PDB file of C-alpha atoms in Angstrom:
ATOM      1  CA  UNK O   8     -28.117  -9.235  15.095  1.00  0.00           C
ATOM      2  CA  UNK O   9     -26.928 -11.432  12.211  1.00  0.00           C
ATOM      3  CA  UNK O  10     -28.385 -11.271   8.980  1.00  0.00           C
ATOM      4  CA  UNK O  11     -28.615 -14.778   8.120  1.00  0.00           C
ATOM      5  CA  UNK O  12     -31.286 -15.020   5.480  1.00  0.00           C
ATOM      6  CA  UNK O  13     -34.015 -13.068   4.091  1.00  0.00           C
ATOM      7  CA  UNK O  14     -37.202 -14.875   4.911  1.00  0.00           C
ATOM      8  CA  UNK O  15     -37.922 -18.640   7.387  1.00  0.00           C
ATOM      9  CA  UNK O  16     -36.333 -21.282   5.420  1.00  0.00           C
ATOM     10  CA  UNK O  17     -34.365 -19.371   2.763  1.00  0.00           C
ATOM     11  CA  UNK O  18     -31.069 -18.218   2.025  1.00  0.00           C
ATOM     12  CA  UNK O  19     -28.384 -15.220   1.138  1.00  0.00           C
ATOM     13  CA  UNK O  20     -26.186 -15.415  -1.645  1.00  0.00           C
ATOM     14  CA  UNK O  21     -23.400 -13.303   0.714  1.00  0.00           C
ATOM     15  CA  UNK O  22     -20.184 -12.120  -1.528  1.00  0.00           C
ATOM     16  CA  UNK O  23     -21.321 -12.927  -5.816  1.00  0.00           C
ATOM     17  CA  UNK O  24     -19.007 -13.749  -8.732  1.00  0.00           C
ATOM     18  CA  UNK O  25     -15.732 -13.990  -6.851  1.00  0.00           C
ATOM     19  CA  UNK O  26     -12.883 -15.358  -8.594  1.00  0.00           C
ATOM     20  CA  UNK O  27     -13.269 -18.281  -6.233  1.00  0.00           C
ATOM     21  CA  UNK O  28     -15.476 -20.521  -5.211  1.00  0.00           C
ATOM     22  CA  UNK O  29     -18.155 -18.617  -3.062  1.00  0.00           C
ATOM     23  CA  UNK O  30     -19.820 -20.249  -0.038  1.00  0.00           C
ATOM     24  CA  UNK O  31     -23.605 -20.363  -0.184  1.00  0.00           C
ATOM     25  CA  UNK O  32     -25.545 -21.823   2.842  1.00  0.00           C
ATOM     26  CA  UNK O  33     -25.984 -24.688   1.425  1.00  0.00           C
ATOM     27  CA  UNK O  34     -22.056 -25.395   1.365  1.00  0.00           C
ATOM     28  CA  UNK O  35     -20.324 -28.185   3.387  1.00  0.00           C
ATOM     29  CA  UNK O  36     -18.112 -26.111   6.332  1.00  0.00           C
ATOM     30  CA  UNK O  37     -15.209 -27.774   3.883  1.00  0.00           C
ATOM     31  CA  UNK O  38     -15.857 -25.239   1.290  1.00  0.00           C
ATOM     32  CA  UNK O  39     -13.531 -22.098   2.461  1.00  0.00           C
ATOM     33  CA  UNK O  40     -14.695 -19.071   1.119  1.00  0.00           C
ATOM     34  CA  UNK O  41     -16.517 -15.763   2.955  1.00  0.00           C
ATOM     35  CA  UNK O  42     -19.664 -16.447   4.675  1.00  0.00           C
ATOM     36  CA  UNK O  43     -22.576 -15.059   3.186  1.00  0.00           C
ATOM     37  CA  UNK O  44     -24.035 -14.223   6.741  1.00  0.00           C
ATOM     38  CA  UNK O  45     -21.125 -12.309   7.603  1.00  0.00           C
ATOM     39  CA  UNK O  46     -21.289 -10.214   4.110  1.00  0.00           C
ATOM     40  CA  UNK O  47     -24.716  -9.435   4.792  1.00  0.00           C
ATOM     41  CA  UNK O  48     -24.555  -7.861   8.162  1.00  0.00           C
ATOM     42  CA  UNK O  49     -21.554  -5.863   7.563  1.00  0.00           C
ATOM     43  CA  UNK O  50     -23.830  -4.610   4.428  1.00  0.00           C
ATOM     44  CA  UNK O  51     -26.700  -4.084   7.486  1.00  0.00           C
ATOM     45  CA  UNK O  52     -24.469  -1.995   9.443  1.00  0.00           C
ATOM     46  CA  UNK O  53     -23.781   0.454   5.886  1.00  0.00           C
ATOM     47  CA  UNK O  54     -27.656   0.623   5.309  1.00  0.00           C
ATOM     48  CA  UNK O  55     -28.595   1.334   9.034  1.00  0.00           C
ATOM     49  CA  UNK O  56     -25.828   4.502   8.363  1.00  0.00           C
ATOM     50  CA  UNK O  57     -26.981   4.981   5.543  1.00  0.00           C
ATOM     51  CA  UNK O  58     -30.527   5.780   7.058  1.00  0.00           C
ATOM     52  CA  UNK O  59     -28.885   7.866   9.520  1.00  0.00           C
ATOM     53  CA  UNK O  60     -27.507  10.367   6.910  1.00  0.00           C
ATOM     54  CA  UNK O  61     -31.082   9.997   5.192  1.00  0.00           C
ATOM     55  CA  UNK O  62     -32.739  10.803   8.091  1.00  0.00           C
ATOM     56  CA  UNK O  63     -30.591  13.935   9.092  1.00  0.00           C
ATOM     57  CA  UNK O  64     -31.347  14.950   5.946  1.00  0.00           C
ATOM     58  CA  UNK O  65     -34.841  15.091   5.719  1.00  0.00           C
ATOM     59  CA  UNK O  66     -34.920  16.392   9.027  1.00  0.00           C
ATOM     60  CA  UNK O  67     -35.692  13.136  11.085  1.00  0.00           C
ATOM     61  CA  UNK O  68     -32.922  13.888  13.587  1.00  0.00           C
ATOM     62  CA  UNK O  69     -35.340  11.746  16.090  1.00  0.00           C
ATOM     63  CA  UNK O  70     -34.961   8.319  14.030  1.00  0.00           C
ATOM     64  CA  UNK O  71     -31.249   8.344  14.050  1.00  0.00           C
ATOM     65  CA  UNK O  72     -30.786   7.261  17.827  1.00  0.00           C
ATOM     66  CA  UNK O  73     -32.806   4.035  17.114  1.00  0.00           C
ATOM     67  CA  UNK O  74     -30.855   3.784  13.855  1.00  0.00           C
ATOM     68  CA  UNK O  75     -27.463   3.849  15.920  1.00  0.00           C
ATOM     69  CA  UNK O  76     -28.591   1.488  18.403  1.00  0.00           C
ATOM     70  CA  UNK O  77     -29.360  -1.595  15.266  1.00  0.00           C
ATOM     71  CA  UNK O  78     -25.710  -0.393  14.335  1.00  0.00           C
ATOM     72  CA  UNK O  79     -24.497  -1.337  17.196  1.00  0.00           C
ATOM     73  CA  UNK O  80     -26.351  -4.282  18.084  1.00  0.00           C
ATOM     74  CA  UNK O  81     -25.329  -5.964  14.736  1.00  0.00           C
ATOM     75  CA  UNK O  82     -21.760  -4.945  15.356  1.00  0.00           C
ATOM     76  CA  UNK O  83     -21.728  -6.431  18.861  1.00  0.00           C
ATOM     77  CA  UNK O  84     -23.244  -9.383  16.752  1.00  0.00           C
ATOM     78  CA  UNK O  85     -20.333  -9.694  14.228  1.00  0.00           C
ATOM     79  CA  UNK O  86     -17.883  -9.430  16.518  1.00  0.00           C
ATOM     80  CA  UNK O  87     -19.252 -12.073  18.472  1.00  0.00           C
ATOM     81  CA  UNK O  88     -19.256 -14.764  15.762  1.00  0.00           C
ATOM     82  CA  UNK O  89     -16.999 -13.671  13.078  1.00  0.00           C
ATOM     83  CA  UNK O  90     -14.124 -12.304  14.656  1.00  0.00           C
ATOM     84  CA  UNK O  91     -10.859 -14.569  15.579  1.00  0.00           C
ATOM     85  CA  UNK O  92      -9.330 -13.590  18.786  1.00  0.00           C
ATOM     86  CA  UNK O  93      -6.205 -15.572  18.749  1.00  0.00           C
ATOM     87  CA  UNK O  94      -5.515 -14.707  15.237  1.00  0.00           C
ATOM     88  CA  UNK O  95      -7.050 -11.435  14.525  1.00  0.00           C
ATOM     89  CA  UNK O  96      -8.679 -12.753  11.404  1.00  0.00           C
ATOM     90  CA  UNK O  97     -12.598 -11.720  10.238  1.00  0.00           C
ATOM     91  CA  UNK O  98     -14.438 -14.326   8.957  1.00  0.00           C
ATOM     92  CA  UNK O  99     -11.828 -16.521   6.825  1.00  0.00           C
ATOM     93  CA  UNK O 100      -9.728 -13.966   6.291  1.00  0.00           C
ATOM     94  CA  UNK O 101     -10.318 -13.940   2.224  1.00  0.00           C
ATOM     95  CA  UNK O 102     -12.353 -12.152  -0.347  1.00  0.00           C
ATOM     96  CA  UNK O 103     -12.321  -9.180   1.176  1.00  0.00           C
ATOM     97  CA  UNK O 104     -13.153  -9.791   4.702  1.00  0.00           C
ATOM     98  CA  UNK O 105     -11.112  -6.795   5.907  1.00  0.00           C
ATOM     99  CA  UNK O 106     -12.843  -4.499   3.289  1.00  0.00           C
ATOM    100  CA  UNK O 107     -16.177  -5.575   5.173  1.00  0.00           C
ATOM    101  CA  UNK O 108     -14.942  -5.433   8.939  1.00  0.00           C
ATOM    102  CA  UNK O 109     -13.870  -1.631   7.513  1.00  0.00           C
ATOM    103  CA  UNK O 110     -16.813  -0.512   6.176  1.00  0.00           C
ATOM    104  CA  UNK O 111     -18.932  -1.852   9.204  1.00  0.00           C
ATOM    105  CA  UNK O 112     -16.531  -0.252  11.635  1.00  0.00           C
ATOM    106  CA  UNK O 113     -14.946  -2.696  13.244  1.00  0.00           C
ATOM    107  CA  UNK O 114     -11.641  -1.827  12.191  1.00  0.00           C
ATOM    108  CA  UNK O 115      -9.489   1.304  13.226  1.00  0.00           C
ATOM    109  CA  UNK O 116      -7.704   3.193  10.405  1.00  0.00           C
ATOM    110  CA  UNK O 117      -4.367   2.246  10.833  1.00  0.00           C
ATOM    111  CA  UNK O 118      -5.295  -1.721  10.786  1.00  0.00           C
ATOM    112  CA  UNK O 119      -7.352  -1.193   7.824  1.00  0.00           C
ATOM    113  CA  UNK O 120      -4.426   0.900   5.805  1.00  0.00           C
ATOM    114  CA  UNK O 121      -2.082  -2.262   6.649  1.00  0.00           C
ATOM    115  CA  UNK O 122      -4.226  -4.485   6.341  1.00  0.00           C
ATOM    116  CA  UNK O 123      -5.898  -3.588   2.858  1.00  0.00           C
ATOM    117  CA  UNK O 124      -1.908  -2.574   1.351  1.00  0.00           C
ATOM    118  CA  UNK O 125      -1.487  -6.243   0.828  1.00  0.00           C
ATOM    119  CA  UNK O 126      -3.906  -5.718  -2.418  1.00  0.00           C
ATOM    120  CA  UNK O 127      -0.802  -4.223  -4.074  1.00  0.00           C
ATOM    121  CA  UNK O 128       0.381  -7.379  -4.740  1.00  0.00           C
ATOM    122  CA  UNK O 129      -2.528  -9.664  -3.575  1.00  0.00           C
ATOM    123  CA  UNK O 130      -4.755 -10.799  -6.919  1.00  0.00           C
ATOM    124  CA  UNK O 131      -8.271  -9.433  -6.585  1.00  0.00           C
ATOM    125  CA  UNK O 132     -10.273 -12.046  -4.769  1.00  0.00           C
ATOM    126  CA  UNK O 133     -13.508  -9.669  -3.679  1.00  0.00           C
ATOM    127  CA  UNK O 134     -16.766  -9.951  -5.640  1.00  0.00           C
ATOM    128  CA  UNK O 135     -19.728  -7.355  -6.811  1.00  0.00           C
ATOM    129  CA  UNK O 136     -20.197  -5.852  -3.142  1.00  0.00           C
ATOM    130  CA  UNK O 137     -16.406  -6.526  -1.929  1.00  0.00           C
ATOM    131  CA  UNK O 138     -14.849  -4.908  -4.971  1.00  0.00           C
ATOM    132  CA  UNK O 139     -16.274  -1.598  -5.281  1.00  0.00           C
ATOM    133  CA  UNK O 140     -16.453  -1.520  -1.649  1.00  0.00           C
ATOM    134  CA  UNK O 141     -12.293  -2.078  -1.739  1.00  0.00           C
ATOM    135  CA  UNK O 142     -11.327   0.256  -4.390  1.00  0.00           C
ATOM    136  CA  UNK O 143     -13.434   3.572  -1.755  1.00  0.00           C
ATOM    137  CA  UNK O 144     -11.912   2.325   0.811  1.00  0.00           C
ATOM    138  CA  UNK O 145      -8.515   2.218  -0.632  1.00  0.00           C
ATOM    139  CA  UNK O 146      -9.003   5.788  -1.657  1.00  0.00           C
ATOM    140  CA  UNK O 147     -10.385   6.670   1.540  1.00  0.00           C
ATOM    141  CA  UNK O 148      -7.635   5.493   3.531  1.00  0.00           C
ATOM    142  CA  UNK O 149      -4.987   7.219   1.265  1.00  0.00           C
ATOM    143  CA  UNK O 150      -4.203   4.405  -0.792  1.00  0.00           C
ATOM    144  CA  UNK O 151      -5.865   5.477  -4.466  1.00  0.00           C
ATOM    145  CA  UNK O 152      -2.637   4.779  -6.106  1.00  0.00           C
ATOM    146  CA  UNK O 153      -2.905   0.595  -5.247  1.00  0.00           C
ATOM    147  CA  UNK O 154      -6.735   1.606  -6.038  1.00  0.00           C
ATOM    148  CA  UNK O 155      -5.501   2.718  -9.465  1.00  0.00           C
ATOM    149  CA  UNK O 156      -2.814  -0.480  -9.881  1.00  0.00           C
ATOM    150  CA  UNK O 157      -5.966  -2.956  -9.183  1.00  0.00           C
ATOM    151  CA  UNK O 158      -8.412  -1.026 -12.188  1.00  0.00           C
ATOM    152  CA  UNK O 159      -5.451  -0.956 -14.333  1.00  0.00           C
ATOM    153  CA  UNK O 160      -4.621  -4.710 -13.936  1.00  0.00           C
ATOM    154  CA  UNK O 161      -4.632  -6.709 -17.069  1.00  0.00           C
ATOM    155  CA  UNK O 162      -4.348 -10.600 -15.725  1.00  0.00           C
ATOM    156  CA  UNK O 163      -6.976 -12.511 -14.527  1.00  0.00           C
ATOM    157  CA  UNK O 164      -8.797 -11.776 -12.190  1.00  0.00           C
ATOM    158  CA  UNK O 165      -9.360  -8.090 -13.525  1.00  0.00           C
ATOM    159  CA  UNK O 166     -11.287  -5.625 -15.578  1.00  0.00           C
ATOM    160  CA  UNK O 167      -8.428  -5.381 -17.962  1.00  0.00           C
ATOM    161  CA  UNK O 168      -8.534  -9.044 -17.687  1.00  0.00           C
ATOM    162  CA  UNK O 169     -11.884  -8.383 -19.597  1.00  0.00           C
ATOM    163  CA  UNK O 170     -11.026  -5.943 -22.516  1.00  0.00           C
ATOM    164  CA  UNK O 171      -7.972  -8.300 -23.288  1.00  0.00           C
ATOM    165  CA  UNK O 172     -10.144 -10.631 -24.027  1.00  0.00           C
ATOM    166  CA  UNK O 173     -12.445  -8.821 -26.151  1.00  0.00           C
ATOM    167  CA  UNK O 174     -15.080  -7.459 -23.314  1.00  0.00           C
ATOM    168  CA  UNK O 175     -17.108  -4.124 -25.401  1.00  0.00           C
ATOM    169  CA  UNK O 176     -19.054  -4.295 -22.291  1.00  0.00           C
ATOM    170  CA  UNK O 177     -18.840  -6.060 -18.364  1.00  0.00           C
ATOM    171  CA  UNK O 178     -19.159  -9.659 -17.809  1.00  0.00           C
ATOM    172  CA  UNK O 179     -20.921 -11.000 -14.945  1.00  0.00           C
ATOM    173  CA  UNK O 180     -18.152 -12.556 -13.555  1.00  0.00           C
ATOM    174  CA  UNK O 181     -13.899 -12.396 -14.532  1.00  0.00           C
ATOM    175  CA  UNK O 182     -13.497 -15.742 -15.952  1.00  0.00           C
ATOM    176  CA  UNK O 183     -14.278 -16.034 -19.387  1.00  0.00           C
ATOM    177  CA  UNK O 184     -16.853 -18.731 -19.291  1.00  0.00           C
ATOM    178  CA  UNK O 185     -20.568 -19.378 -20.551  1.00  0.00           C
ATOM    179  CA  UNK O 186     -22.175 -16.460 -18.158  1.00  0.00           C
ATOM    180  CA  UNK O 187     -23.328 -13.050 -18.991  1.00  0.00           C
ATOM    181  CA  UNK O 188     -21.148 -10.711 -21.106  1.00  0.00           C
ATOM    182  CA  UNK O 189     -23.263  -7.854 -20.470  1.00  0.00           C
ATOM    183  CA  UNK O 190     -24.157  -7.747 -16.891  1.00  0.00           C
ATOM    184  CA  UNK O 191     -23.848  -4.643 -14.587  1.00  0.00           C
ATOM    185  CA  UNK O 192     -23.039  -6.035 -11.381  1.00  0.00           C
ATOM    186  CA  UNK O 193     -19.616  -4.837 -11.328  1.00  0.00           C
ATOM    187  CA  UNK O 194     -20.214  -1.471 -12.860  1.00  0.00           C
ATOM    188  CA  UNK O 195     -20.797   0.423  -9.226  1.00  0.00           C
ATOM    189  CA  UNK O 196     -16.981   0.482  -9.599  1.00  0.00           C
ATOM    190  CA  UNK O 197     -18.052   3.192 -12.150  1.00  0.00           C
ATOM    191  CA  UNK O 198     -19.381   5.317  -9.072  1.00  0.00           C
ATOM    192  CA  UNK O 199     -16.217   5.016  -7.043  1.00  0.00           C
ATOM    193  CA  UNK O 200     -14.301   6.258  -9.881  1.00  0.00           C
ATOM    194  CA  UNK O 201     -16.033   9.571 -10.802  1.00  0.00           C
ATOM    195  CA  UNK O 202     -15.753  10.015  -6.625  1.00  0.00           C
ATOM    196  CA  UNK O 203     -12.678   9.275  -6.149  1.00  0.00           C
ATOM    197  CA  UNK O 204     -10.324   9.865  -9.109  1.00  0.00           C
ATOM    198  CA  UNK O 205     -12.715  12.419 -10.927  1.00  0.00           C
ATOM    199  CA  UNK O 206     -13.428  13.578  -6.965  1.00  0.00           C
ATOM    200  CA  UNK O 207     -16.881  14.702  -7.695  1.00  0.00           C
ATOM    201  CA  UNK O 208     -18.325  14.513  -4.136  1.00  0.00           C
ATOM    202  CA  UNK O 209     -21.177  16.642  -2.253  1.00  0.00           C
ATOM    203  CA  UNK O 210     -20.127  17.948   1.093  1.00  0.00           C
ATOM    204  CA  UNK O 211     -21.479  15.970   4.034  1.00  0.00           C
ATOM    205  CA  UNK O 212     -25.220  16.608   4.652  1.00  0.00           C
ATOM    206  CA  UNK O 213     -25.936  18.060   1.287  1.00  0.00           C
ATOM    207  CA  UNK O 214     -28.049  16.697  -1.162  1.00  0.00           C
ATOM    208  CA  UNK O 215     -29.269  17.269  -5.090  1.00  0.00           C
ATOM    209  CA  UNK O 216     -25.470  18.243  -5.208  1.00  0.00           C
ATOM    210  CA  UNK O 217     -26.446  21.719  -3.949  1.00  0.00           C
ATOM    211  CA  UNK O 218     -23.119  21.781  -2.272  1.00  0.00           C
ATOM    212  CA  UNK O 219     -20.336  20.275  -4.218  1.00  0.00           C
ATOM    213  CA  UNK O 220     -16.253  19.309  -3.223  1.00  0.00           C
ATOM    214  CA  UNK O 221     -13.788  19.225  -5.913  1.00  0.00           C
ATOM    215  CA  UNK O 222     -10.796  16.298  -4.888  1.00  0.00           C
ATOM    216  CA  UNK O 223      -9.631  14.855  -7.708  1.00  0.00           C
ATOM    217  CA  UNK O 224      -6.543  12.147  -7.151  1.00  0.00           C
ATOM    218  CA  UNK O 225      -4.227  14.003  -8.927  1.00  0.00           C
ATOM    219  CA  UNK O 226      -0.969  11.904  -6.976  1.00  0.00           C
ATOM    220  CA  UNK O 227      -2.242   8.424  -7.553  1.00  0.00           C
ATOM    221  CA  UNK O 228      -0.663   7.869 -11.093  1.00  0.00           C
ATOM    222  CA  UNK O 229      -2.928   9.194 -13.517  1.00  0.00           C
ATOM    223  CA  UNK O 230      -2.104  11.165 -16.514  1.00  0.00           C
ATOM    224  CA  UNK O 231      -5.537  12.523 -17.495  1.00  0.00           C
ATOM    225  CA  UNK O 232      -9.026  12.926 -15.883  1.00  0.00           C
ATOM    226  CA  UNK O 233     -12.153  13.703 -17.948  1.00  0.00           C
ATOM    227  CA  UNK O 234     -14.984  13.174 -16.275  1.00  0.00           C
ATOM    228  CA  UNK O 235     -19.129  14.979 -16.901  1.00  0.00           C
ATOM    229  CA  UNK O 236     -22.426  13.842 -14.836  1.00  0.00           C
ATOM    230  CA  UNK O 237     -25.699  15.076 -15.115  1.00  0.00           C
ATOM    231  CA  UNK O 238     -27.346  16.707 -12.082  1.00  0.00           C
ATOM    232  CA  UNK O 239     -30.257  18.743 -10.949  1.00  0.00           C
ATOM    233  CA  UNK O 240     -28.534  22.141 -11.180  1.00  0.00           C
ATOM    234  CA  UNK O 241     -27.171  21.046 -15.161  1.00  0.00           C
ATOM    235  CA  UNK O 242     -23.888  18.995 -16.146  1.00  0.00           C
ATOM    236  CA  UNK O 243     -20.753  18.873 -14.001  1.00  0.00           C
ATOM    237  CA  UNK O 244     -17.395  17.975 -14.946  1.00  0.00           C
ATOM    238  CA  UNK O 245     -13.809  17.644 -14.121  1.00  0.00           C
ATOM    239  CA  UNK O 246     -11.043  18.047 -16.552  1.00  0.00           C
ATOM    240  CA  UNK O 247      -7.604  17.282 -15.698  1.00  0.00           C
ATOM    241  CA  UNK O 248      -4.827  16.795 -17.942  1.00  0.00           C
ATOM    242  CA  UNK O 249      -0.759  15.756 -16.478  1.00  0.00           C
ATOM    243  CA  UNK O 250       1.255  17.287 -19.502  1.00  0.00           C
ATOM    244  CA  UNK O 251      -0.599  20.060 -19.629  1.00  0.00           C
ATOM    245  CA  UNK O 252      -2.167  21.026 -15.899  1.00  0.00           C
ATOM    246  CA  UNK O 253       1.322  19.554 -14.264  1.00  0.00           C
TER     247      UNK O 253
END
């Protein structure tokens, strides 16, 4: 149930572009960082659910019991060799291993609201799939205000961290170094934001935004929301102003 690598003799990359060192398989065990396998099958679990929603959707209601046994099987599987009894700790307990055991749903909602708090003073240590991943789930568990503190961050490691240092467009990684200054690997943040803080969301089990919700986070600490996508039924948007809306 662990996904390990993607072909006989290869390798996963796991967690990208931390602000640490990332493991590779390839690694000594004396380089501490998150384990690519574990990355990868907690991302396993969130496409086998995503096929379940896909599959309810398109009216393949019969797929989705096979779909929720692979969830559990790789759960059972992650559990098994990534979770620390005696200390309670997933995987090494860094870059984001609590956003992951939350997504997969291996984590209750009151662990995961205590646990994930810590990022209000914590520096950002998650990567391309950890940080997007952290700033939902923050939102999701009722948190968007520390979601809000971590985009608005100006020291490194940060997005701000970026425009202060003369970013017109997103690097591929937080240090300024020698790598790509144009790179879109941490732009899915981008998504997160128009869901969460603009709030534009479908309803559950709609699709083509036939059915739309409206949930803007107008508590977190914002002062102004202006936010317009393009979808099949023309453009949508979400204007929101604190002086003048209240």
């Amino acid at each position: 149930g662990i996904l390990d690598r993607e072909e006989p003799e290869g390798w996963c990359l796991g967690e990208w572009c931390t602000p640490t060192k990332t493991k590779p398989n390839w690694c000594s065990d004396s380089c501490v960082a998150i384990t690519p396998a574990y990355v990868h099958s907690c991302l396993l679990v969130l496409q086998w659910q995503l096929l379940c929603k896909i599959a309810a959707a398109i009216g393949k209601n019969g797929d989705i019991p096979r779909f929720e046994s692979e969830i559990e099987l790789v759960r059972d599987a992650i559990r098994r060799h990534f979770y620390h009894e005696d200390t309670g700790i997933w995987d090494m307990g860094i870059q984001g291993a609590d956003v992951f055991a939350w997504c997969a749903g291996l984590m209750d909602e009151r662990e995961a609201q205590k646990r994930l708090s810590s990022y209000e003073n914590q520096p950002l240590d998650t990567g391309i799939f950890g940080t997007p991943l952290l700033i939902e789930s923050l939102c999701e568990l009722g948190m968007s205000n520390i979601a809000l503190h971590i985009l608005s961050r100006t020291e490194y490691p940060s997005f701000g961290y970026m425009l202060e240092n003369g970013a017109t467009t997103l690097w591929e990684r937080f240090e300024l170094c020698e790598s790509s200054h144009n790179h879109p690997m941490f732009g899915a943040v981008v998504g997160v934001m128009i869901r969460r803080f603009a709030g534009i969301q479908q309803k559950e089990g709609s699709a083509g935004y036939e059915d739309v919700l409206i949930s803007p986070a107008l508590s977190c600490g914002l002062e102004w929301i202006d936010c317009t996508i393009p979808t099949p039924r023309g453009p949508l948007s979400v204007k929101w102003n604190h002086r003048k809306d209240g």
